[in-house]
């Protein structure tokens, strides 16, 4: 199925990035959120990214204008009644996601694909609240979406091969690289990344080393572009904790227990870059 029009639910960090790369691939995008100010912020981020592309000579002013013209910001999900695809990019909370999937199932026409950008929640469980579990799939983008090449495509238990193929084709059209993953806790990216971040937090918690030095070890010793604690602040410590909880509960293995220091920071509201304080101050 060719995707010509898509709904993106959530205009935050991930949703705005997804809307941008879809529009760059020539897809008409309905960008939906609950408050106009969330939409304004999302469009602001997209505009800034596109302006940078123009400055760097990667796009012309006309191309920038054409990408922006393909994105319709709206609080009315009904605008997507004739879309072929919906991608949910809301908070990592199962009840919120289930509610959005119920709404998308009502709004989108029969045969449309419903995707989630969840970083670790089970696709199969989300699919079960819809009338079309065979058309539900995971599309896990990495942050920052316009820069990072990977998309994990996650098959739910009922996802058909046709749906998988349509999403793989779209991913390539967005100039991203698809990787096929089965529906198990944390998929692949976060099953490997989050225990590393959690272990870095344990190193600080146990006094093995300082925040700065733990980051230096991984940056200079392993050539990671960001140290794990900088990356945790960038992702959001609440998201990191939520993913560790999914791994811990999903596998029932103590090796995934979230570090008490991570819990403490989240309880304090120190969620990283977005709140101005995490392992670092911003
Ligand atoms: N949005 C758009 N573009 C961005 C951006 C953003 N938020 N942040 C950086 N960029 C662009 C910059 O504009 C710059 O582009 P130019 O070619 O025009 O210079 C380019 O990326 C490089 O940026 P910088 O020079 O400022 O800095 P950098 O070289 O350190 O790169 C980075 C920044 C790409 C973010 C890099 O530090 C990096 O790769 N970090 C690791 C990111 C990562 O691991 N992401 C995955 C997180 S996990 C996840 O997303 C999954 C999950 O479920 C939790």
GROMACS .gro file of N, CA, C and O in nm, residues 98-193:
model
  384
   98UNK      N    1  -0.329   0.319   2.462
   98UNK     CA    2  -0.449   0.242   2.429
   98UNK      C    3  -0.564   0.336   2.391
   98UNK      O    4  -0.638   0.309   2.295
   99UNK      N    5  -0.580   0.445   2.468
   99UNK     CA    6  -0.687   0.540   2.436
   99UNK      C    7  -0.667   0.602   2.299
   99UNK      O    8  -0.763   0.616   2.221
  100UNK      N    9  -0.544   0.639   2.268
  100UNK     CA   10  -0.516   0.698   2.136
  100UNK      C   11  -0.543   0.594   2.026
  100UNK      O   12  -0.602   0.626   1.923
  101UNK      N   13  -0.506   0.470   2.050
  101UNK     CA   14  -0.531   0.367   1.947
  101UNK      C   15  -0.680   0.344   1.925
  101UNK      O   16  -0.724   0.321   1.812
  102UNK      N   17  -0.759   0.352   2.033
  102UNK     CA   18  -0.905   0.339   2.017
  102UNK      C   19  -0.957   0.452   1.929
  102UNK      O   20  -1.039   0.430   1.839
  103UNK      N   21  -0.907   0.575   1.954
  103UNK     CA   22  -0.950   0.691   1.873
  103UNK      C   23  -0.906   0.677   1.729
  103UNK      O   24  -0.984   0.701   1.637
  104UNK      N   25  -0.780   0.638   1.708
  104UNK     CA   26  -0.726   0.626   1.571
  104UNK      C   27  -0.805   0.519   1.496
  104UNK      O   28  -0.833   0.532   1.377
  105UNK      N   29  -0.842   0.413   1.566
  105UNK     CA   30  -0.918   0.303   1.506
  105UNK      C   31  -1.055   0.352   1.457
  105UNK      O   32  -1.107   0.307   1.355
  106UNK      N   33  -1.111   0.450   1.531
  106UNK     CA   34  -1.242   0.506   1.490
  106UNK      C   35  -1.228   0.603   1.374
  106UNK      O   36  -1.312   0.605   1.283
  107UNK      N   37  -1.121   0.685   1.376
  107UNK     CA   38  -1.105   0.792   1.277
  107UNK      C   39  -1.053   0.741   1.143
  107UNK      O   40  -1.103   0.779   1.037
  108UNK      N   41  -0.951   0.656   1.146
  108UNK     CA   42  -0.887   0.612   1.020
  108UNK      C   43  -0.977   0.513   0.946
  108UNK      O   44  -1.046   0.433   1.008
  109UNK      N   45  -0.974   0.519   0.811
  109UNK     CA   46  -1.060   0.429   0.734
  109UNK      C   47  -1.018   0.282   0.748
  109UNK      O   48  -0.904   0.255   0.785
  110UNK      N   49  -1.108   0.191   0.715
  110UNK     CA   50  -1.077   0.048   0.718
  110UNK      C   51  -0.959   0.025   0.624
  110UNK      O   52  -0.951   0.086   0.517
  111UNK      N   53  -0.866  -0.057   0.665
  111UNK     CA   54  -0.751  -0.087   0.579
  111UNK      C   55  -0.631   0.000   0.609
  111UNK      O   56  -0.519  -0.031   0.566
  112UNK      N   57  -0.649   0.110   0.685
  112UNK     CA   58  -0.535   0.196   0.718
  112UNK      C   59  -0.449   0.128   0.826
  112UNK      O   60  -0.501   0.056   0.912
  113UNK      N   61  -0.319   0.156   0.820
  113UNK     CA   62  -0.224   0.096   0.915
  113UNK      C   63  -0.212   0.186   1.038
  113UNK      O   64  -0.206   0.309   1.026
  114UNK      N   65  -0.210   0.124   1.156
  114UNK     CA   66  -0.192   0.198   1.281
  114UNK      C   67  -0.057   0.159   1.341
  114UNK      O   68  -0.034   0.042   1.373
  115UNK      N   69   0.033   0.259   1.352
  115UNK     CA   70   0.168   0.230   1.403
  115UNK      C   71   0.191   0.304   1.534
  115UNK      O   72   0.131   0.407   1.560
  116UNK      N   73   0.283   0.250   1.615
  116UNK     CA   74   0.323   0.319   1.738
  116UNK      C   75   0.473   0.335   1.739
  116UNK      O   76   0.548   0.246   1.697
  117UNK      N   77   0.516   0.451   1.790
  117UNK     CA   78   0.659   0.478   1.805
  117UNK      C   79   0.706   0.435   1.944
  117UNK      O   80   0.809   0.480   1.992
  118UNK      N   81   0.631   0.346   2.010
  118UNK     CA   82   0.673   0.309   2.146
  118UNK      C   83   0.816   0.258   2.146
  118UNK      O   84   0.860   0.190   2.053
  119UNK      N   85   0.888   0.291   2.254
  119UNK     CA   86   1.028   0.248   2.263
  119UNK      C   87   1.040   0.113   2.330
  119UNK      O   88   1.146   0.053   2.327
  120UNK      N   89   0.930   0.063   2.392
  120UNK     CA   90   0.942  -0.067   2.458
  120UNK      C   91   0.810  -0.135   2.495
  120UNK      O   92   0.810  -0.252   2.534
  121UNK      N   93   0.697  -0.066   2.483
  121UNK     CA   94   0.571  -0.130   2.525
  121UNK      C   95   0.527  -0.233   2.420
  121UNK      O   96   0.552  -0.216   2.300
  122UNK      N   97   0.459  -0.342   2.464
  122UNK     CA   98   0.422  -0.449   2.371
  122UNK      C   99   0.322  -0.404   2.262
  122UNK      O  100   0.214  -0.355   2.293
  123UNK      N  101   0.360  -0.424   2.138
  123UNK     CA  102   0.278  -0.389   2.022
  123UNK      C  103   0.149  -0.473   2.024
  123UNK      O  104   0.040  -0.425   1.995
  124UNK      N  105   0.165  -0.600   2.058
  124UNK     CA  106   0.053  -0.695   2.056
  124UNK      C  107  -0.057  -0.653   2.153
  124UNK      O  108  -0.176  -0.664   2.121
  125UNK      N  109  -0.018  -0.601   2.269
  125UNK     CA  110  -0.116  -0.557   2.369
  125UNK      C  111  -0.188  -0.430   2.320
  125UNK      O  112  -0.310  -0.417   2.336
  126UNK      N  113  -0.114  -0.340   2.258
  126UNK     CA  114  -0.175  -0.217   2.204
  126UNK      C  115  -0.272  -0.255   2.092
  126UNK      O  116  -0.384  -0.205   2.084
  127UNK      N  117  -0.229  -0.348   2.006
  127UNK     CA  118  -0.310  -0.390   1.890
  127UNK      C  119  -0.444  -0.449   1.935
  127UNK      O  120  -0.546  -0.434   1.866
  128UNK      N  121  -0.443  -0.515   2.051
  128UNK     CA  122  -0.562  -0.587   2.097
  128UNK      C  123  -0.680  -0.495   2.128
  128UNK      O  124  -0.794  -0.541   2.133
  129UNK      N  125  -0.656  -0.365   2.149
  129UNK     CA  126  -0.769  -0.275   2.178
  129UNK      C  127  -0.834  -0.224   2.049
  129UNK      O  128  -0.934  -0.152   2.055
  130UNK      N  129  -0.778  -0.257   1.933
  130UNK     CA  130  -0.833  -0.208   1.807
  130UNK      C  131  -0.915  -0.318   1.740
  130UNK      O  132  -0.908  -0.436   1.778
  131UNK      N  133  -0.988  -0.277   1.634
  131UNK     CA  134  -1.066  -0.377   1.559
  131UNK      C  135  -0.981  -0.436   1.446
  131UNK      O  136  -1.030  -0.511   1.366
  132UNK      N  137  -0.851  -0.396   1.439
  132UNK     CA  138  -0.767  -0.438   1.326
  132UNK      C  139  -0.624  -0.472   1.370
  132UNK      O  140  -0.528  -0.413   1.318
  133UNK      N  141  -0.608  -0.568   1.463
  133UNK     CA  142  -0.473  -0.599   1.513
  133UNK      C  143  -0.375  -0.639   1.402
  133UNK      O  144  -0.255  -0.618   1.416
  134UNK      N  145  -0.428  -0.692   1.292
  134UNK     CA  146  -0.339  -0.734   1.182
  134UNK      C  147  -0.277  -0.614   1.110
  134UNK      O  148  -0.180  -0.628   1.035
  135UNK      N  149  -0.335  -0.494   1.133
  135UNK     CA  150  -0.284  -0.373   1.069
  135UNK      C  151  -0.204  -0.286   1.167
  135UNK      O  152  -0.176  -0.170   1.139
  136UNK      N  153  -0.170  -0.341   1.282
  136UNK     CA  154  -0.096  -0.265   1.383
  136UNK      C  155   0.051  -0.310   1.384
  136UNK      O  156   0.081  -0.428   1.373
  137UNK      N  157   0.140  -0.211   1.397
  137UNK     CA  158   0.285  -0.239   1.387
  137UNK      C  159   0.362  -0.137   1.469
  137UNK      O  160   0.311  -0.028   1.499
  138UNK      N  161   0.485  -0.170   1.505
  138UNK     CA  162   0.573  -0.075   1.575
  138UNK      C  163   0.670  -0.011   1.478
  138UNK      O  164   0.725  -0.078   1.390
  139UNK      N  165   0.687   0.121   1.493
  139UNK     CA  166   0.784   0.195   1.413
  139UNK      C  167   0.864   0.276   1.511
  139UNK      O  168   0.822   0.384   1.553
  140UNK      N  169   0.978   0.225   1.552
  140UNK     CA  170   1.055   0.291   1.660
  140UNK      C  171   1.168   0.375   1.600
  140UNK      O  172   1.269   0.322   1.554
  141UNK      N  173   1.147   0.506   1.603
  141UNK     CA  174   1.247   0.602   1.553
  141UNK      C  175   1.343   0.636   1.667
  141UNK      O  176   1.308   0.626   1.783
  142UNK      N  177   1.462   0.681   1.630
  142UNK     CA  178   1.561   0.722   1.730
  142UNK      C  179   1.569   0.874   1.735
  142UNK      O  180   1.548   0.942   1.634
  143UNK      N  181   1.604   0.927   1.848
  143UNK     CA  182   1.613   1.070   1.874
  143UNK      C  183   1.757   1.120   1.854
  143UNK      O  184   1.847   1.057   1.908
  144UNK      N  185   1.782   1.229   1.784
  144UNK     CA  186   1.692   1.315   1.709
  144UNK      C  187   1.652   1.253   1.574
  144UNK      O  188   1.738   1.212   1.495
  145UNK      N  189   1.521   1.248   1.552
  145UNK     CA  190   1.467   1.176   1.436
  145UNK      C  191   1.525   1.223   1.302
  145UNK      O  192   1.559   1.141   1.217
  146UNK      N  193   1.539   1.355   1.279
  146UNK     CA  194   1.588   1.395   1.147
  146UNK      C  195   1.732   1.349   1.119
  146UNK      O  196   1.773   1.341   1.005
  147UNK      N  197   1.807   1.317   1.226
  147UNK     CA  198   1.950   1.283   1.210
  147UNK      C  199   1.973   1.132   1.210
  147UNK      O  200   2.055   1.080   1.133
  148UNK      N  201   1.904   1.059   1.297
  148UNK     CA  202   1.936   0.918   1.320
  148UNK      C  203   1.875   0.830   1.211
  148UNK      O  204   1.757   0.843   1.177
  149UNK      N  205   1.957   0.737   1.160
  149UNK     CA  206   1.918   0.660   1.042
  149UNK      C  207   1.826   0.541   1.072
  149UNK      O  208   1.758   0.490   0.983
  150UNK      N  209   1.829   0.492   1.195
  150UNK     CA  210   1.761   0.364   1.224
  150UNK      C  211   1.611   0.378   1.251
  150UNK      O  212   1.568   0.473   1.317
  151UNK      N  213   1.534   0.281   1.199
  151UNK     CA  214   1.396   0.261   1.246
  151UNK      C  215   1.380   0.112   1.276
  151UNK      O  216   1.400   0.028   1.187
  152UNK      N  217   1.348   0.079   1.402
  152UNK     CA  218   1.316  -0.060   1.435
  152UNK      C  219   1.170  -0.081   1.393
  152UNK      O  220   1.083  -0.006   1.437
  153UNK      N  221   1.146  -0.181   1.310
  153UNK     CA  222   1.007  -0.212   1.273
  153UNK      C  223   0.968  -0.339   1.348
  153UNK      O  224   1.031  -0.444   1.332
  154UNK      N  225   0.865  -0.324   1.433
  154UNK     CA  226   0.830  -0.434   1.522
  154UNK      C  227   0.699  -0.498   1.481
  154UNK      O  228   0.596  -0.431   1.472
  155UNK      N  229   0.706  -0.628   1.457
  155UNK     CA  230   0.586  -0.703   1.421
  155UNK      C  231   0.510  -0.742   1.548
  155UNK      O  232   0.569  -0.804   1.637
  156UNK      N  233   0.381  -0.710   1.553
  156UNK     CA  234   0.296  -0.763   1.659
  156UNK      C  235   0.264  -0.908   1.623
  156UNK      O  236   0.295  -0.954   1.512
  157UNK      N  237   0.198  -0.977   1.714
  157UNK     CA  238   0.167  -1.119   1.691
  157UNK      C  239   0.084  -1.139   1.565
  157UNK      O  240   0.101  -1.236   1.491
  158UNK      N  241  -0.007  -1.043   1.536
  158UNK     CA  242  -0.100  -1.061   1.423
  158UNK      C  243  -0.061  -0.982   1.299
  158UNK      O  244  -0.126  -0.994   1.195
  159UNK      N  245   0.046  -0.900   1.305
  159UNK     CA  246   0.082  -0.811   1.193
  159UNK      C  247   0.103  -0.891   1.064
  159UNK      O  248   0.178  -0.989   1.063
  160UNK      N  249   0.041  -0.846   0.955
  160UNK     CA  250   0.055  -0.920   0.827
  160UNK      C  251   0.183  -0.880   0.755
  160UNK      O  252   0.240  -0.773   0.780
  161UNK      N  253   0.224  -0.964   0.662
  161UNK     CA  254   0.344  -0.938   0.582
  161UNK      C  255   0.323  -0.813   0.494
  161UNK      O  256   0.416  -0.735   0.475
  162UNK      N  257   0.200  -0.792   0.445
  162UNK     CA  258   0.172  -0.675   0.359
  162UNK      C  259   0.195  -0.546   0.439
  162UNK      O  260   0.251  -0.450   0.387
  163UNK      N  261   0.150  -0.546   0.563
  163UNK     CA  262   0.167  -0.427   0.647
  163UNK      C  263   0.316  -0.405   0.672
  163UNK      O  264   0.368  -0.293   0.660
  164UNK      N  265   0.387  -0.513   0.706
  164UNK     CA  266   0.531  -0.501   0.731
  164UNK      C  267   0.599  -0.440   0.607
  164UNK      O  268   0.679  -0.347   0.618
  165UNK      N  269   0.563  -0.492   0.489
  165UNK     CA  270   0.627  -0.447   0.365
  165UNK      C  271   0.599  -0.299   0.337
  165UNK      O  272   0.690  -0.225   0.300
  166UNK      N  273   0.474  -0.256   0.359
  166UNK     CA  274   0.439  -0.114   0.337
  166UNK      C  275   0.522  -0.024   0.427
  166UNK      O  276   0.571   0.082   0.385
  167UNK      N  277   0.541  -0.066   0.552
  167UNK     CA  278   0.615   0.018   0.647
  167UNK      C  279   0.765   0.015   0.616
  167UNK      O  280   0.834   0.118   0.626
  168UNK      N  281   0.813  -0.099   0.571
  168UNK     CA  282   0.955  -0.106   0.532
  168UNK      C  283   0.980  -0.013   0.411
  168UNK      O  284   1.078   0.062   0.407
  169UNK      N  285   0.889  -0.016   0.313
  169UNK     CA  286   0.903   0.069   0.194
  169UNK      C  287   0.901   0.217   0.235
  169UNK      O  288   0.981   0.297   0.186
  170UNK      N  289   0.807   0.253   0.324
  170UNK     CA  290   0.797   0.392   0.367
  170UNK      C  291   0.925   0.436   0.440
  170UNK      O  292   0.974   0.547   0.420
  171UNK      N  293   0.978   0.347   0.524
  171UNK     CA  294   1.100   0.378   0.599
  171UNK      C  295   1.214   0.411   0.503
  171UNK      O  296   1.287   0.508   0.522
  172UNK      N  297   1.226   0.332   0.397
  172UNK     CA  298   1.333   0.357   0.299
  172UNK      C  299   1.308   0.488   0.225
  172UNK      O  300   1.400   0.563   0.196
  173UNK      N  301   1.180   0.516   0.197
  173UNK     CA  302   1.145   0.641   0.130
  173UNK      C  303   1.182   0.762   0.217
  173UNK      O  304   1.215   0.869   0.165
  174UNK      N  305   1.180   0.743   0.347
  174UNK     CA  306   1.219   0.850   0.440
  174UNK      C  307   1.370   0.857   0.458
  174UNK      O  308   1.419   0.928   0.545
  175UNK      N  309   1.442   0.776   0.377
  175UNK     CA  310   1.589   0.769   0.382
  175UNK      C  311   1.639   0.720   0.517
  175UNK      O  312   1.742   0.763   0.568
  176UNK      N  313   1.561   0.628   0.576
  176UNK     CA  314   1.603   0.563   0.701
  176UNK      C  315   1.633   0.416   0.670
  176UNK      O  316   1.592   0.363   0.566
  177UNK      N  317   1.700   0.351   0.766
  177UNK     CA  318   1.735   0.210   0.748
  177UNK      C  319   1.647   0.124   0.841
  177UNK      O  320   1.653   0.140   0.963
  178UNK      N  321   1.564   0.036   0.782
  178UNK     CA  322   1.476  -0.046   0.865
  178UNK      C  323   1.547  -0.170   0.920
  178UNK      O  324   1.632  -0.227   0.853
  179UNK      N  325   1.509  -0.208   1.041
  179UNK     CA  326   1.558  -0.333   1.099
  179UNK      C  327   1.436  -0.408   1.151
  179UNK      O  328   1.352  -0.350   1.220
  180UNK      N  329   1.425  -0.535   1.117
  180UNK     CA  330   1.306  -0.614   1.156
  180UNK      C  331   1.326  -0.674   1.295
  180UNK      O  332   1.428  -0.736   1.324
  181UNK      N  333   1.225  -0.653   1.379
  181UNK     CA  334   1.235  -0.696   1.519
  181UNK      C  335   1.104  -0.763   1.562
  181UNK      O  336   0.996  -0.721   1.519
  182UNK      N  337   1.114  -0.865   1.645
  182UNK     CA  338   0.993  -0.929   1.699
  182UNK      C  339   0.952  -0.859   1.829
  182UNK      O  340   1.033  -0.790   1.892
  183UNK      N  341   0.827  -0.879   1.867
  183UNK     CA  342   0.769  -0.807   1.980
  183UNK      C  343   0.807  -0.870   2.115
  183UNK      O  344   0.732  -0.952   2.170
  184UNK      N  345   0.924  -0.833   2.167
  184UNK     CA  346   0.967  -0.873   2.301
  184UNK      C  347   1.015  -0.749   2.376
  184UNK      O  348   1.054  -0.651   2.312
  185UNK      N  349   1.011  -0.751   2.510
  185UNK     CA  350   1.039  -0.628   2.587
  185UNK      C  351   1.166  -0.555   2.544
  185UNK      O  352   1.274  -0.615   2.536
  186UNK      N  353   1.150  -0.424   2.519
  186UNK     CA  354   1.264  -0.338   2.483
  186UNK      C  355   1.310  -0.354   2.339
  186UNK      O  356   1.403  -0.285   2.297
  187UNK      N  357   1.247  -0.448   2.266
  187UNK     CA  358   1.287  -0.477   2.127
  187UNK      C  359   1.438  -0.504   2.126
  187UNK      O  360   1.484  -0.582   2.210
  188UNK      N  361   1.515  -0.442   2.036
  188UNK     CA  362   1.660  -0.462   2.040
  188UNK      C  363   1.730  -0.338   2.095
  188UNK      O  364   1.812  -0.346   2.187
  189UNK      N  365   1.694  -0.220   2.040
  189UNK     CA  366   1.767  -0.098   2.075
  189UNK      C  367   1.771  -0.077   2.227
  189UNK      O  368   1.878  -0.064   2.286
  190UNK      N  369   1.655  -0.076   2.289
  190UNK     CA  370   1.652  -0.043   2.431
  190UNK      C  371   1.687  -0.160   2.522
  190UNK      O  372   1.724  -0.140   2.637
  191UNK      N  373   1.679  -0.282   2.469
  191UNK     CA  374   1.722  -0.397   2.549
  191UNK      C  375   1.874  -0.391   2.571
  191UNK      O  376   1.926  -0.439   2.671
  192UNK      N  377   1.944  -0.330   2.476
  192UNK     CA  378   2.089  -0.319   2.488
  192UNK      C  379   2.128  -0.184   2.549
  192UNK      O  380   2.213  -0.177   2.638
  193UNK      N  381   2.063  -0.076   2.501
  193UNK     CA  382   2.102   0.059   2.545
  193UNK      C  383   2.071   0.085   2.693
  193UNK      O  384   2.154   0.136   2.767
   0.00000   0.00000   0.00000
